[in-house]
Coordinates of C-alpha atoms in Angstrom, one line a residue:
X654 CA 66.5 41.8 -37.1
X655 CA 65.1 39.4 -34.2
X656 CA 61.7 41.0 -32.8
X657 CA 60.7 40.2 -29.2
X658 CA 57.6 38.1 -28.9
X659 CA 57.7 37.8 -25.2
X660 CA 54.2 38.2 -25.0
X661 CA 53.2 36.3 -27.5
X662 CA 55.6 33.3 -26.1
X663 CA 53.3 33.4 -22.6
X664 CA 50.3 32.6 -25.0
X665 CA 49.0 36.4 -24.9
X666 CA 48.2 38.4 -27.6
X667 CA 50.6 41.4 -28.7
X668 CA 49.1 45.1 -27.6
X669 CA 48.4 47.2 -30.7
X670 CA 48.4 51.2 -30.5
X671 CA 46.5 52.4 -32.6
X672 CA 47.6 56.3 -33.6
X673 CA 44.7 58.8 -35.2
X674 CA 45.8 61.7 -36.1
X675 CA 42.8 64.7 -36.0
X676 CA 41.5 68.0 -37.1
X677 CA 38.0 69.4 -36.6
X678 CA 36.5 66.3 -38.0
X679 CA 34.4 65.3 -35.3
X680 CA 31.8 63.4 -36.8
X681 CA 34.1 61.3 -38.9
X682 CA 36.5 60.9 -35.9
X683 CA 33.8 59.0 -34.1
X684 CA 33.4 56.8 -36.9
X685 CA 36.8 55.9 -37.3
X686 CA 36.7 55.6 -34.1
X687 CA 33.6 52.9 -33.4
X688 CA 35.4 50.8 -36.6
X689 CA 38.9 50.8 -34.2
X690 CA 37.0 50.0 -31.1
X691 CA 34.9 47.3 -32.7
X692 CA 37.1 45.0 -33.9
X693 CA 37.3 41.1 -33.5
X694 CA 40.7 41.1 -32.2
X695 CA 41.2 39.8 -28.6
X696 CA 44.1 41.4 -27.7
X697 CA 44.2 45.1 -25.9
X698 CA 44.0 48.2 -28.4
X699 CA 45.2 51.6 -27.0
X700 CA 43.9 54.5 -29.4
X701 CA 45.9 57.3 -29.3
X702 CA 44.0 60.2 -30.5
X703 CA 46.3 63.2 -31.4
X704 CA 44.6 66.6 -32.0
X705 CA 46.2 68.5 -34.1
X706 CA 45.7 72.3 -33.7
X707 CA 42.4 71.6 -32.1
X708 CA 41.0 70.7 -28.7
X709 CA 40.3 67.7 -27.5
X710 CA 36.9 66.1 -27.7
X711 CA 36.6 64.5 -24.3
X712 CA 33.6 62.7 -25.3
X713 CA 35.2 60.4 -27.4
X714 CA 37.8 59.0 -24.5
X715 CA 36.1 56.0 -23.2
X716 CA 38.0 52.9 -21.9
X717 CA 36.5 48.6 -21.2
X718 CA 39.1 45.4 -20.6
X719 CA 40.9 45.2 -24.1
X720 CA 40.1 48.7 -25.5
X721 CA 41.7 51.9 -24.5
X722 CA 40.8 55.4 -26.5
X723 CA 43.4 58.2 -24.8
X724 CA 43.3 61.9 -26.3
X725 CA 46.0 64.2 -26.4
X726 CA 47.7 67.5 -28.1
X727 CA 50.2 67.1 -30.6
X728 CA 52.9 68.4 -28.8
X729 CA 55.6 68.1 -31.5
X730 CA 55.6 70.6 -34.8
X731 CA 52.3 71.2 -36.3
X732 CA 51.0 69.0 -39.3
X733 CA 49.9 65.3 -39.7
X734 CA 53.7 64.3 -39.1
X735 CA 53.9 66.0 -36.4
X736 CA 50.7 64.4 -34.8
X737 CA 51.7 60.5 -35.8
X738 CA 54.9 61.1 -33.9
X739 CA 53.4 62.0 -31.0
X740 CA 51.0 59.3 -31.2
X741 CA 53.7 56.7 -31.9
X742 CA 55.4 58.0 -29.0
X743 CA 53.3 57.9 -26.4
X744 CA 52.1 54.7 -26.8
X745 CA 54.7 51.2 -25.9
X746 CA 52.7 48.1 -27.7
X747 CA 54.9 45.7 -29.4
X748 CA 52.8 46.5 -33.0
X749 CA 51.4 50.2 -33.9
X750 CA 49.2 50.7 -36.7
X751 CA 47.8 54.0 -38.6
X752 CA 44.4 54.9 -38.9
X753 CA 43.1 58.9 -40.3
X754 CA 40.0 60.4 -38.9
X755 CA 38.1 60.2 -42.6
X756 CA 38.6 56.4 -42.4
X757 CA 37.2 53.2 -41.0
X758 CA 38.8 49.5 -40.8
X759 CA 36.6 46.7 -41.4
X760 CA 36.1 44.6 -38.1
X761 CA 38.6 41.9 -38.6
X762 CA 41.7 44.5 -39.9
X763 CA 43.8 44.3 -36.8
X764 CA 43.0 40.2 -35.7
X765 CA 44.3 39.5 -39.4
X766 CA 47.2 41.5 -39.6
X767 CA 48.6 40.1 -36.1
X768 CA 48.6 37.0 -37.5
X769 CA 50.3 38.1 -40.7
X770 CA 53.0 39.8 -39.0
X771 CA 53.5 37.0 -35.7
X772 CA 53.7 34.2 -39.2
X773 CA 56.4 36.2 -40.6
X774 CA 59.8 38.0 -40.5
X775 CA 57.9 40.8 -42.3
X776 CA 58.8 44.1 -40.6
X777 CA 55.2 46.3 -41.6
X778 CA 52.2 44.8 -42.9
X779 CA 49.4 46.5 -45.4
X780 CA 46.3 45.8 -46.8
X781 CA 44.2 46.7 -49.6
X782 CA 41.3 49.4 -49.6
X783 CA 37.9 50.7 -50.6
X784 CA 38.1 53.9 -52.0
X785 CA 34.8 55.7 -51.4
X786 CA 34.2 59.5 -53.5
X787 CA 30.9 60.8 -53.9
X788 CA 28.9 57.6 -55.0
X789 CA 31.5 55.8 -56.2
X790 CA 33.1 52.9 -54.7
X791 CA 36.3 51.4 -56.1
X792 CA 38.4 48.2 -54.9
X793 CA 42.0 48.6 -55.0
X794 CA 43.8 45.1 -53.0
X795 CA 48.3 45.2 -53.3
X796 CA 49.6 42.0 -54.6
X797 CA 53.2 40.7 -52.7
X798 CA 54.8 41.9 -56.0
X799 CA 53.7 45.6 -55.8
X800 CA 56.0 46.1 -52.3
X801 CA 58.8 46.1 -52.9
X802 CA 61.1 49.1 -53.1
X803 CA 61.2 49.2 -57.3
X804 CA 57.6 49.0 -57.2
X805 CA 56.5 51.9 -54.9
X806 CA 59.1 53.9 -56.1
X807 CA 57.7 53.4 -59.7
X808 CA 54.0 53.8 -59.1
X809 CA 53.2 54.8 -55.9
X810 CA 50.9 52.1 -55.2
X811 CA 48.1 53.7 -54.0
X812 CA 47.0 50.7 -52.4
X813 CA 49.3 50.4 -49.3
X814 CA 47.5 53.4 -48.0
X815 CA 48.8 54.9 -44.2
X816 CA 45.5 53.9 -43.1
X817 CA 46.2 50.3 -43.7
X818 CA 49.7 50.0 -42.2
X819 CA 51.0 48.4 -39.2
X820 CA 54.0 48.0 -38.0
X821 CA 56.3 46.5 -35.7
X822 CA 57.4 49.3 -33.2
X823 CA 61.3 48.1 -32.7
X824 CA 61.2 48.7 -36.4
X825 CA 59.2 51.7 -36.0
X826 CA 61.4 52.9 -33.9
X827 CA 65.2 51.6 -35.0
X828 CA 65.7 51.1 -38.8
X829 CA 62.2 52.3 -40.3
X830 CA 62.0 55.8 -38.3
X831 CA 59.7 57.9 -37.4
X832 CA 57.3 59.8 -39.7
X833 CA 59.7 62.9 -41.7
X834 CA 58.6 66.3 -40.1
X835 CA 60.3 68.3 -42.4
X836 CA 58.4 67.2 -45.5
X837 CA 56.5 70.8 -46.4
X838 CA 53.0 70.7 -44.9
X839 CA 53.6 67.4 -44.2
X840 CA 52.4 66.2 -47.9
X841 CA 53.4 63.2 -48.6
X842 CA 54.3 61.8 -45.1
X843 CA 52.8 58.5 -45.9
X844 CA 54.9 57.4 -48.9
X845 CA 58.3 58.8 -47.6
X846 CA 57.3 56.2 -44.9
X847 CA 56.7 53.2 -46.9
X848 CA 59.6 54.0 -48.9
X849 CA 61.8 53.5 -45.8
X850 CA 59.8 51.3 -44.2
X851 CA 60.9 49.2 -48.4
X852 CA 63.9 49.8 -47.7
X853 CA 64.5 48.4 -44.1
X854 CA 62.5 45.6 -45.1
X855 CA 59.8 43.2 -46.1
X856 CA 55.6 44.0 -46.1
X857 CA 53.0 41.2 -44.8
X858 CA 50.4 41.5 -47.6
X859 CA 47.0 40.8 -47.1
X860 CA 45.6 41.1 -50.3
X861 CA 42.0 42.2 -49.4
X862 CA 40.1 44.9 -48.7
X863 CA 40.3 45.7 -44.9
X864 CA 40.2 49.0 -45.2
X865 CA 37.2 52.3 -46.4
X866 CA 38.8 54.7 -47.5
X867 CA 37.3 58.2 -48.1
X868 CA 38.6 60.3 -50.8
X869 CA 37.3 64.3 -51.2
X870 CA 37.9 65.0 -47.6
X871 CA 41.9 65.6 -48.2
X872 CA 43.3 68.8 -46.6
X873 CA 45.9 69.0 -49.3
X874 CA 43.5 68.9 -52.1
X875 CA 43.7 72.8 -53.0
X876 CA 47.5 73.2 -51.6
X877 CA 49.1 73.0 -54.8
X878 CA 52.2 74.7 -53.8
X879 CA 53.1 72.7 -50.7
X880 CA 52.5 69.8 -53.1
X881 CA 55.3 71.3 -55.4
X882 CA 57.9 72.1 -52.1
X883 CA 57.1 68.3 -51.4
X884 CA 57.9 67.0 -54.1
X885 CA 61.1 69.1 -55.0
X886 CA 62.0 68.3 -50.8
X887 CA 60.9 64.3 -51.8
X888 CA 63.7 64.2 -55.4
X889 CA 66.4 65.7 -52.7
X890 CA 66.2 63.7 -50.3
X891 CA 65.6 60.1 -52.0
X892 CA 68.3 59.1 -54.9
X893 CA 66.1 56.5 -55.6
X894 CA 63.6 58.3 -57.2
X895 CA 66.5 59.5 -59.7
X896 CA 67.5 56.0 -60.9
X897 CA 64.3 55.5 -62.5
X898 CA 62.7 57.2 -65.7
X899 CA 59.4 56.2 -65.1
X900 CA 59.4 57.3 -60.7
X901 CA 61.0 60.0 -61.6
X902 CA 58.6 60.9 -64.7
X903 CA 55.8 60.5 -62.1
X904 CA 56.8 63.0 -59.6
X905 CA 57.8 65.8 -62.4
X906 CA 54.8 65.1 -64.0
X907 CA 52.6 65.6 -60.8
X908 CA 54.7 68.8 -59.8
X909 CA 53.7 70.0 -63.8
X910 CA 49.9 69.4 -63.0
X911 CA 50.5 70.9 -59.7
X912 CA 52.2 74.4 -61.4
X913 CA 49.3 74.5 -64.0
X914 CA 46.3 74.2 -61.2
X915 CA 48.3 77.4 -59.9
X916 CA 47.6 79.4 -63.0
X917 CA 51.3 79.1 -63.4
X918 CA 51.4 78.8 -66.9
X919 CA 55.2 78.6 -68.4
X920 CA 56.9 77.0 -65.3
X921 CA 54.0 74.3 -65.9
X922 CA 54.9 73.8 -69.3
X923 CA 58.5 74.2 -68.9
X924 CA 58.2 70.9 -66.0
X925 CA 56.1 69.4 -68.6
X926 CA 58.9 69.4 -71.6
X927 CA 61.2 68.0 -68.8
X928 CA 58.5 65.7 -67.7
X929 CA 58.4 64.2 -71.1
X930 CA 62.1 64.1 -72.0
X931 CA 62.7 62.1 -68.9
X932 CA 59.5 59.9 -69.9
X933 CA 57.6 60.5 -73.1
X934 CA 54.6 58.2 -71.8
X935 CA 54.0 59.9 -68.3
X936 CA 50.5 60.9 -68.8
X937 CA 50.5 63.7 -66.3
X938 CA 52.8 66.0 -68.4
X939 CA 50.0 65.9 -71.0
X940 CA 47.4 66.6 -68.4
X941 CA 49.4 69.2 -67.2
X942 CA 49.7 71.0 -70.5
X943 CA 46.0 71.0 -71.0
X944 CA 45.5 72.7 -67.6
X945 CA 47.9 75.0 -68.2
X946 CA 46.2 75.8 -71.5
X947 CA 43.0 76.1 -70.1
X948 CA 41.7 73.0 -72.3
X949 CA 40.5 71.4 -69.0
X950 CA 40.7 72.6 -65.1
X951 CA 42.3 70.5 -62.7
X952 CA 39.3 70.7 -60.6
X953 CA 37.6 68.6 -63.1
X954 CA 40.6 66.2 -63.8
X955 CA 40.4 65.7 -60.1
X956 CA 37.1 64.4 -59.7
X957 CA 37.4 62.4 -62.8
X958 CA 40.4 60.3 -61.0
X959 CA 38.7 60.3 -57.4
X960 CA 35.8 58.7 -58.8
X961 CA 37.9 55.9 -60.5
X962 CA 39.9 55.5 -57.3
X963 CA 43.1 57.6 -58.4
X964 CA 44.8 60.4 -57.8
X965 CA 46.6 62.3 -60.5

């Protein structure tokens, strides 16, 4: 794929949207926010802030020479996929990158990952994290390695967070696609993304961390059963997932833990036999059988992996 550098060619720098997605979060909005306005990069930034099922806090919309924060509704379906598609789509800079309202970007995120992506044929680009729970903070920086398709369909890598993504938009746009709507209560949004964005193509790694990430604030974090319609929509839709013991261990492992936090006893341990037949050392089946014997609660197993920067 060729990729139009027209602006870049007349010695300008490339505009970046910039798409926040929102929910009655107003004091971390305005944090993410401030961290998106004040970085070193030269070129414009248009923010597009999308509210999602909430009114719009005109005192956030402010606008100066290179910086541009416009509000709007989500206009397409409800949900956080819902919301980055509109954003994506009323913006028209040559780059677009990702940014939730829990999160900030260190000041030099955007000026770094322009060059990454203008020095390469790289199609997205991502960079590693802080993750920040309670009073724990934990590193966690990609390596080149860890993006490629085999690698994020095997384990996730929790690294290449949305939050950290940008993208060019004609790849956005044409082979990448737009963020999947359909996925149930749009869990999981983010890696059905990257898988695609794998798939069409090569990452621009910048292997520090550019980016704080807060964990404990997730919306999904008690929605156990859209996390099981996710991840029986997720095993339909990609075949990929299917040609690998160990990805697809993961994601019936994590439905198991998912059935037990629901009090749903057999169907847990039923998806945790079949969780170890297809892979004996997936840790989650076990996990899973001791929340659905009550050994442990999944509240607790939870917090345990939030503060070392995981999720289960």
């Amino acid at each position: 794929m060729t990729h139009s550098n027209d602006q870049t060619a007349e010695g300008a720098l490339p505009r970046v949207d910039v798409v926040v997605a929102t929910h009655n979060r107003p004091e971390l909005l305005r944090l993410a926010l401030d961290a998106v306005w004040n970085q070193t990069y030269a070129g414009e930034i248009v923010c597009h802030v999308v509210f999602d099922q909430s009114e719009p806090d005109q005192e956030v919309a402010r606008t100066s020479a290179t910086r541009t924060i416009r509000l709007m509704t989500n206009d397409r379906s409800p949900g956080l996929a819902g919301a980055r598609n509109a954003g994506i789509l009323s913006g028209s800079g040559e780059l677009v990158a990702f940014c939730d309202d829990d999160d900030e970007w260190l000041p030099a995120k955007v000026e770094k990952q322009v060059e990454a992506l203008l020095d390469s044929e790289a199609l997205t680009s991502v960079t590693g994290i802080t993750v920040l729970y309670s009073d724990h903070a934990v590193t966690r920086v990609p390596r080149a390695e860890d993006m490629t398709l085999k690698q994020l369909v095997r384990n996730r890598v929790m690294e290449a967070h949305m939050s950290t993504v940008m993208v060019r938009r004609d790849a956005l746009l044409g082979p990448i696609g737009l963020v999947d709507e359909e996925l149930p209560g749009s869990y999981g949004e983010d890696f059905d993304w990257i898988i695609r964005a794998a798939q069409a193509g090569t990452f621009a790694v910048l292997a520090e961390p550019l980016v704080k990430i807060r964990w404990g604030q997730s919306l999904f974090s008690q929605r156990w059963q859209t996390i099981v319609d996710s991840i029986d929509y997720s095993l339909a839709k990609h075949t990929v997932f299917h040609e690998d013991p160990q990805a697809l261990g993961r994601l019936y492992g994590r439905k198991a833990f998912a059935l037990a936090a629901q009090g749903m006893t057999r169907p847990a341990l039923q998806q945790a036999y079949q969780t170890v037949r297809v892979n004996p050392r997936e840790r989650r089946a076990y996990l899973a059988g001791a929340v659905a014997l009550r050994v442990v609660s999944a509240e607790r197993l939870m917090r345990i992996a939030h503060s070392r920067g995981h999720g289960i």
